[in-house]
Amino acid sequence: MSEGTQTRLTGALLRRVDPPVAIAFGCIIAMLLLGSLYSRSFLSPEYLLQQLKVASFLGVIATGTMIVILLGQIDLSVPWVVAVGGMMSTAATGWGPVGEAMAIPFGIACGVVLGLLNGFGVAYLRIPSMIITLAVNAVAQGLMVVHTGGFSPQDSSSPAMRKLATGDFLFGLPNALLVWAVVGAGAIFLLNRTTFGRAVYGIGNRERAAYLSGIDTQRVVLVAFAIAGGLSAFGGVLLAGYASKAAQAMGDAYLLPAIAAVVLGGASILGGRGSYLGTIAGVILITLLQSILSVIQMSEAGRQITYGVVIIAMLLLYGREGRAR
């Protein structure tokens, strides 16, 4: 192969690399090197594998968040949809052997129902997604308070939930990481190889044009929010399995990180642009940032300040690129 051909191939490859994704992966490498200055174990395979396991829970939730953001919408019901998934799946385990067998699908189904409420409000009632998802989040919170009587849930997760969240099955890889890989592969196929995925990008770019081209925009929005609700609830199921029980505030820590991971991975908050590879990078980046702040034993106030500054800095760096286009 001639030198000129190699140069052209290299140039073509570089042009195909999404700059935000490259920046995100560059920041991941920088954080790994920075963390190794404080702890030699930071680069050990065991520690990195543990971080990927922790990232898997956020990764599953962020997958649904990404689909909604690609539509140009936002889902603020994540905290209590996650809690509903965890609390309803653990509640099902108290129904005997049949309940244990149905715990995981039942928790996910509850999230799908809440997602359908979000999607119906956005698609058919034309309520802004920020408003309807906040309302559904409040309704879910109220339902869970009624369900528990205001006390902490007493039900435990099923053995299958614990195995899925904490066990390992293949080559010592955590099951949670394998679950995220399956969910991610499904999302990539759905977004890149199906009519639904093309419709999601089309609606995010210009909903009216998508409608005039023959896309059933209302149905696509409804299904997208249902998927997001199911994945958020699935994240709650995994978290309940990881902790062996559910908690009322278990989803509060995942709203901002889920949105930030998607946007830091290069997705436009205005919709129509983004890749799942970027979301993977964003999830790992957020997880490593949280880990580094813990390793250096920074105070809680310092953690929150640093966390916010890094997110704002990266959003200023490329998060508004979609608006410029």
Coordinates of C-alpha atoms in Angstrom, one line a residue:
M1 CA 0.0 0.0 0.0
S2 CA 1.5 3.3 -1.0
E3 CA 2.1 6.2 1.4
G4 CA -0.5 8.3 -0.3
T5 CA -3.2 5.6 0.1
Q6 CA -2.3 5.2 3.7
T7 CA -2.6 8.9 4.3
R8 CA -6.0 9.0 2.6
L9 CA -7.3 6.1 4.7
T10 CA -6.0 7.7 7.8
G11 CA -7.7 11.0 6.9
A12 CA -11.0 9.2 6.2
L13 CA -10.8 7.4 9.5
L14 CA -10.2 10.6 11.4
R15 CA -13.1 12.3 9.7
R16 CA -15.4 9.5 10.8
V17 CA -14.4 9.9 14.4
D18 CA -17.0 11.9 16.3
P19 CA -15.0 14.7 18.1
P20 CA -17.2 14.7 21.3
V21 CA -16.7 10.9 21.6
A22 CA -13.0 11.2 21.1
I23 CA -12.8 14.0 23.7
A24 CA -14.8 11.8 26.1
F25 CA -12.5 8.8 25.7
G26 CA -9.5 11.2 26.0
C27 CA -10.9 12.4 29.3
I28 CA -11.3 8.8 30.5
I29 CA -7.7 8.1 29.8
A30 CA -6.7 11.3 31.6
M31 CA -8.8 10.4 34.6
L32 CA -7.3 6.9 34.8
L33 CA -3.8 8.4 34.8
L34 CA -4.8 11.0 37.4
G35 CA -6.3 8.4 39.6
S36 CA -3.2 6.3 39.4
L37 CA -1.2 9.1 41.0
Y38 CA -3.3 8.7 44.2
S39 CA -3.6 5.0 44.2
R40 CA -1.6 2.3 42.4
S41 CA -4.5 0.0 42.5
F42 CA -6.5 2.4 40.3
L43 CA -5.2 0.8 37.1
S44 CA -5.5 -2.8 38.4
P45 CA -7.8 -5.1 36.4
E46 CA -9.8 -5.8 39.5
Y47 CA -10.5 -2.2 40.2
L48 CA -11.3 -1.3 36.6
L49 CA -13.7 -4.3 36.4
Q50 CA -15.4 -3.1 39.6
Q51 CA -15.8 0.4 38.1
L52 CA -17.4 -1.1 34.9
K53 CA -19.7 -3.1 37.1
V54 CA -20.8 0.1 38.9
A55 CA -21.1 1.8 35.6
S56 CA -23.4 -0.9 34.3
F57 CA -26.3 0.3 36.4
L58 CA -26.0 3.8 35.1
G59 CA -25.5 2.5 31.6
V60 CA -28.8 0.6 31.5
I61 CA -30.7 3.7 32.8
A62 CA -28.8 6.1 30.4
T63 CA -29.7 3.9 27.4
G64 CA -33.4 4.8 27.9
T65 CA -32.5 8.4 28.6
M66 CA -30.5 8.6 25.3
I67 CA -33.5 7.4 23.2
V68 CA -35.7 10.1 24.7
I69 CA -33.0 12.8 24.2
L70 CA -32.6 11.8 20.6
L71 CA -36.3 12.7 20.1
G72 CA -35.5 16.2 21.4
Q73 CA -37.4 15.4 24.7
I74 CA -36.3 14.9 28.3
D75 CA -37.4 12.4 30.9
L76 CA -37.3 13.8 34.5
S77 CA -39.3 10.8 35.9
V78 CA -36.1 8.7 36.1
P79 CA -35.7 8.9 39.9
W80 CA -39.0 7.3 40.9
V81 CA -39.3 5.1 37.9
V82 CA -36.0 3.5 39.1
A83 CA -37.5 3.3 42.6
V84 CA -40.7 1.7 41.3
G85 CA -38.8 -0.9 39.4
G86 CA -36.8 -1.9 42.5
M87 CA -39.6 -1.7 45.0
M88 CA -42.2 -3.5 42.8
S89 CA -39.7 -6.3 41.9
T90 CA -38.8 -6.9 45.6
A91 CA -42.5 -6.7 46.5
A92 CA -43.2 -9.5 44.1
T93 CA -40.8 -11.8 45.9
G94 CA -43.2 -11.8 48.8
W95 CA -45.9 -13.5 46.7
G96 CA -44.2 -16.9 46.9
P97 CA -42.3 -19.0 44.2
V98 CA -44.4 -17.5 41.4
G99 CA -43.7 -14.0 42.6
E100 CA -40.0 -14.7 42.7
A101 CA -40.1 -16.0 39.1
M102 CA -42.0 -12.9 38.0
A103 CA -40.1 -10.3 40.1
I104 CA -37.8 -9.0 37.3
P105 CA -40.4 -8.8 34.5
F106 CA -43.0 -7.3 36.9
G107 CA -40.6 -4.5 38.0
I108 CA -39.8 -3.8 34.3
A109 CA -43.5 -3.8 33.4
C110 CA -44.3 -1.2 36.0
G111 CA -41.7 1.0 34.5
V112 CA -43.1 0.5 31.0
V113 CA -46.5 1.6 32.2
L114 CA -45.1 4.8 33.7
G115 CA -43.2 5.3 30.4
L116 CA -46.4 4.9 28.5
L117 CA -48.0 7.6 30.6
N118 CA -45.1 9.9 29.8
G119 CA -45.3 9.1 26.1
F120 CA -49.1 9.5 25.9
G121 CA -48.8 12.9 27.5
V122 CA -46.1 14.0 25.2
A123 CA -47.3 12.4 21.9
Y124 CA -51.1 12.7 22.2
L125 CA -51.8 15.4 24.7
R126 CA -48.9 17.6 23.5
I127 CA -47.8 18.3 27.1
P128 CA -44.1 19.4 27.3
S129 CA -42.0 16.4 28.3
M130 CA -40.4 18.3 31.2
I131 CA -43.9 18.9 32.7
I132 CA -45.5 15.5 32.1
T133 CA -42.4 13.5 33.3
L134 CA -42.1 15.6 36.5
A135 CA -45.8 14.9 37.1
V136 CA -45.4 11.2 36.5
N137 CA -42.4 11.2 38.8
A138 CA -44.5 12.8 41.5
V139 CA -47.3 10.3 41.0
A140 CA -44.9 7.4 41.2
Q141 CA -43.5 8.8 44.4
G142 CA -46.9 9.1 45.9
L143 CA -47.9 5.6 44.9
M144 CA -44.7 4.2 46.5
V145 CA -45.4 6.1 49.7
V146 CA -48.9 4.6 49.8
H147 CA -47.5 1.2 49.0
T148 CA -45.0 1.3 51.9
G149 CA -47.0 3.4 54.3
G150 CA -44.1 5.9 54.3
F151 CA -41.7 3.4 55.8
S152 CA -38.6 1.8 54.2
P153 CA -39.5 -1.3 52.1
Q154 CA -39.1 -4.5 54.0
D155 CA -39.1 -6.9 51.1
S156 CA -35.8 -8.5 49.9
S157 CA -34.7 -9.1 46.3
S158 CA -35.0 -12.5 44.8
P159 CA -32.0 -14.8 44.2
A160 CA -32.3 -14.2 40.5
M161 CA -32.1 -10.5 41.0
R162 CA -29.0 -10.8 43.3
K163 CA -27.3 -13.2 40.8
L164 CA -28.0 -10.8 37.9
A165 CA -26.6 -7.8 39.7
T166 CA -23.7 -9.3 41.7
G167 CA -22.7 -12.6 40.2
D168 CA -20.4 -13.5 37.4
F169 CA -21.1 -16.1 34.6
L170 CA -18.7 -15.7 31.7
F171 CA -14.9 -15.5 32.1
G172 CA -15.2 -13.8 35.5
L173 CA -17.1 -10.8 34.0
P174 CA -19.8 -9.4 36.2
N175 CA -23.3 -10.3 35.2
A176 CA -24.3 -6.6 35.4
L177 CA -21.7 -5.8 32.8
L178 CA -23.0 -8.5 30.5
V179 CA -26.5 -7.2 31.0
W180 CA -25.4 -3.7 30.0
A181 CA -23.6 -5.2 26.9
V182 CA -26.8 -6.9 25.9
V183 CA -28.9 -3.8 26.4
G184 CA -26.4 -1.7 24.6
A185 CA -26.2 -4.1 21.6
G186 CA -30.0 -4.0 21.5
A187 CA -30.0 -0.2 21.5
I188 CA -27.4 0.0 18.8
F189 CA -29.4 -2.4 16.6
L190 CA -32.7 -0.6 17.3
L191 CA -31.3 2.9 16.5
N192 CA -29.1 2.0 13.6
R193 CA -30.8 -0.9 11.8
T194 CA -34.5 -0.4 12.2
T195 CA -37.2 1.9 10.9
F196 CA -38.0 2.9 14.4
G197 CA -34.4 4.1 15.0
R198 CA -34.4 6.1 11.8
A199 CA -37.7 7.6 12.9
V200 CA -36.3 8.6 16.3
Y201 CA -33.4 10.5 14.6
G202 CA -35.8 12.0 12.1
I203 CA -38.2 13.3 14.8
G204 CA -35.3 14.7 16.7
N205 CA -34.1 16.6 13.7
R206 CA -37.4 18.0 12.6
E207 CA -40.7 16.4 13.9
R208 CA -42.9 18.1 11.3
A209 CA -40.8 16.9 8.4
A210 CA -40.8 13.4 9.8
Y211 CA -44.6 13.5 10.1
L212 CA -45.0 14.7 6.5
S213 CA -42.7 12.0 5.3
G214 CA -45.2 9.4 6.6
I215 CA -43.7 8.6 10.0
D216 CA -46.3 7.9 12.8
T217 CA -44.5 10.3 15.1
Q218 CA -47.0 9.9 17.9
R219 CA -46.5 6.1 18.1
V220 CA -42.7 6.4 17.9
V221 CA -42.7 8.9 20.8
L222 CA -45.0 6.7 22.8
V223 CA -42.8 3.6 22.2
A224 CA -39.6 5.5 22.9
F225 CA -40.9 6.7 26.3
A226 CA -42.1 3.2 27.1
I227 CA -38.7 1.8 26.4
A228 CA -37.1 4.5 28.5
G229 CA -39.4 3.7 31.4
G230 CA -38.7 0.0 31.1
L231 CA -35.0 0.5 31.1
S232 CA -35.1 2.9 34.1
A233 CA -37.1 0.3 36.0
F234 CA -34.7 -2.4 34.9
G235 CA -31.9 -0.3 36.4
G236 CA -33.9 -0.2 39.6
V237 CA -34.3 -4.0 39.6
L238 CA -30.5 -4.4 39.2
L239 CA -29.8 -1.9 42.0
A240 CA -32.2 -3.7 44.3
G241 CA -30.4 -7.0 43.5
Y242 CA -27.1 -5.3 44.2
A243 CA -28.2 -4.0 47.6
S244 CA -30.5 -7.1 48.3
K245 CA -33.4 -4.7 48.9
A246 CA -35.0 -1.5 47.5
A247 CA -35.1 2.0 49.0
Q248 CA -37.4 4.9 48.4
A249 CA -34.7 7.3 47.3
M250 CA -32.6 4.8 45.3
G251 CA -33.1 6.5 42.0
D252 CA -32.4 10.1 43.1
A253 CA -28.7 9.8 42.3
Y254 CA -29.3 8.8 38.7
L255 CA -31.2 11.6 37.1
L256 CA -28.4 14.1 36.5
P257 CA -25.7 11.5 35.8
A258 CA -27.9 9.7 33.2
I259 CA -28.6 13.0 31.3
A260 CA -25.0 14.1 31.7
A261 CA -23.6 10.8 30.4
V262 CA -25.7 11.1 27.2
V263 CA -24.8 14.8 26.6
L264 CA -21.1 14.4 27.5
G265 CA -21.0 11.5 25.0
G266 CA -21.9 13.9 22.2
A267 CA -25.7 13.6 21.9
S268 CA -27.4 16.9 21.2
I269 CA -29.8 17.9 23.9
L270 CA -32.0 19.3 21.1
G271 CA -32.3 15.8 19.6
G272 CA -31.4 14.2 16.3
R273 CA -27.7 13.6 16.9
G274 CA -25.8 11.1 19.1
S275 CA -24.3 7.7 19.1
Y276 CA -24.4 4.9 21.7
L277 CA -20.6 4.7 21.7
G278 CA -20.7 8.3 23.0
T279 CA -23.1 7.3 25.7
I280 CA -20.8 4.4 26.8
A281 CA -18.0 6.9 27.0
G282 CA -20.1 9.3 29.0
V283 CA -21.2 6.7 31.5
I284 CA -17.7 5.5 32.1
L285 CA -16.5 9.1 32.4
I286 CA -19.2 9.9 35.0
T287 CA -18.4 6.8 37.0
L288 CA -14.6 7.4 37.0
L289 CA -15.2 11.0 38.1
Q290 CA -17.3 9.8 41.0
S291 CA -14.6 7.2 41.9
I292 CA -11.7 9.7 41.8
L293 CA -13.5 12.1 44.1
S294 CA -14.0 9.2 46.5
V295 CA -10.3 8.0 46.2
I296 CA -8.9 11.4 47.1
Q297 CA -11.3 11.6 50.0
M298 CA -12.7 14.9 49.0
S299 CA -15.5 16.4 51.2
E300 CA -19.1 16.1 50.0
A301 CA -19.2 19.8 49.2
G302 CA -16.0 19.6 47.2
R303 CA -17.3 16.6 45.3
Q304 CA -20.5 18.4 44.3
I305 CA -18.6 21.5 43.2
T306 CA -16.0 19.5 41.2
Y307 CA -18.7 17.3 39.7
G308 CA -20.7 20.3 38.5
V309 CA -17.7 22.2 37.2
V310 CA -16.5 19.3 35.1
I311 CA -19.9 18.7 33.6
I312 CA -20.3 22.5 32.8
A313 CA -16.8 22.7 31.3
M314 CA -17.4 19.7 29.0
L315 CA -20.8 21.0 27.9
L316 CA -19.3 24.4 27.1
L317 CA -16.6 22.5 25.1
Y318 CA -18.9 20.7 22.8
G319 CA -22.4 20.3 24.3
R320 CA -23.9 23.1 22.2
E321 CA -22.5 21.9 18.9
G322 CA -25.9 20.6 17.9
R323 CA -27.4 24.2 18.2
A324 CA -24.6 25.5 15.9
R325 CA -25.7 23.0 13.2

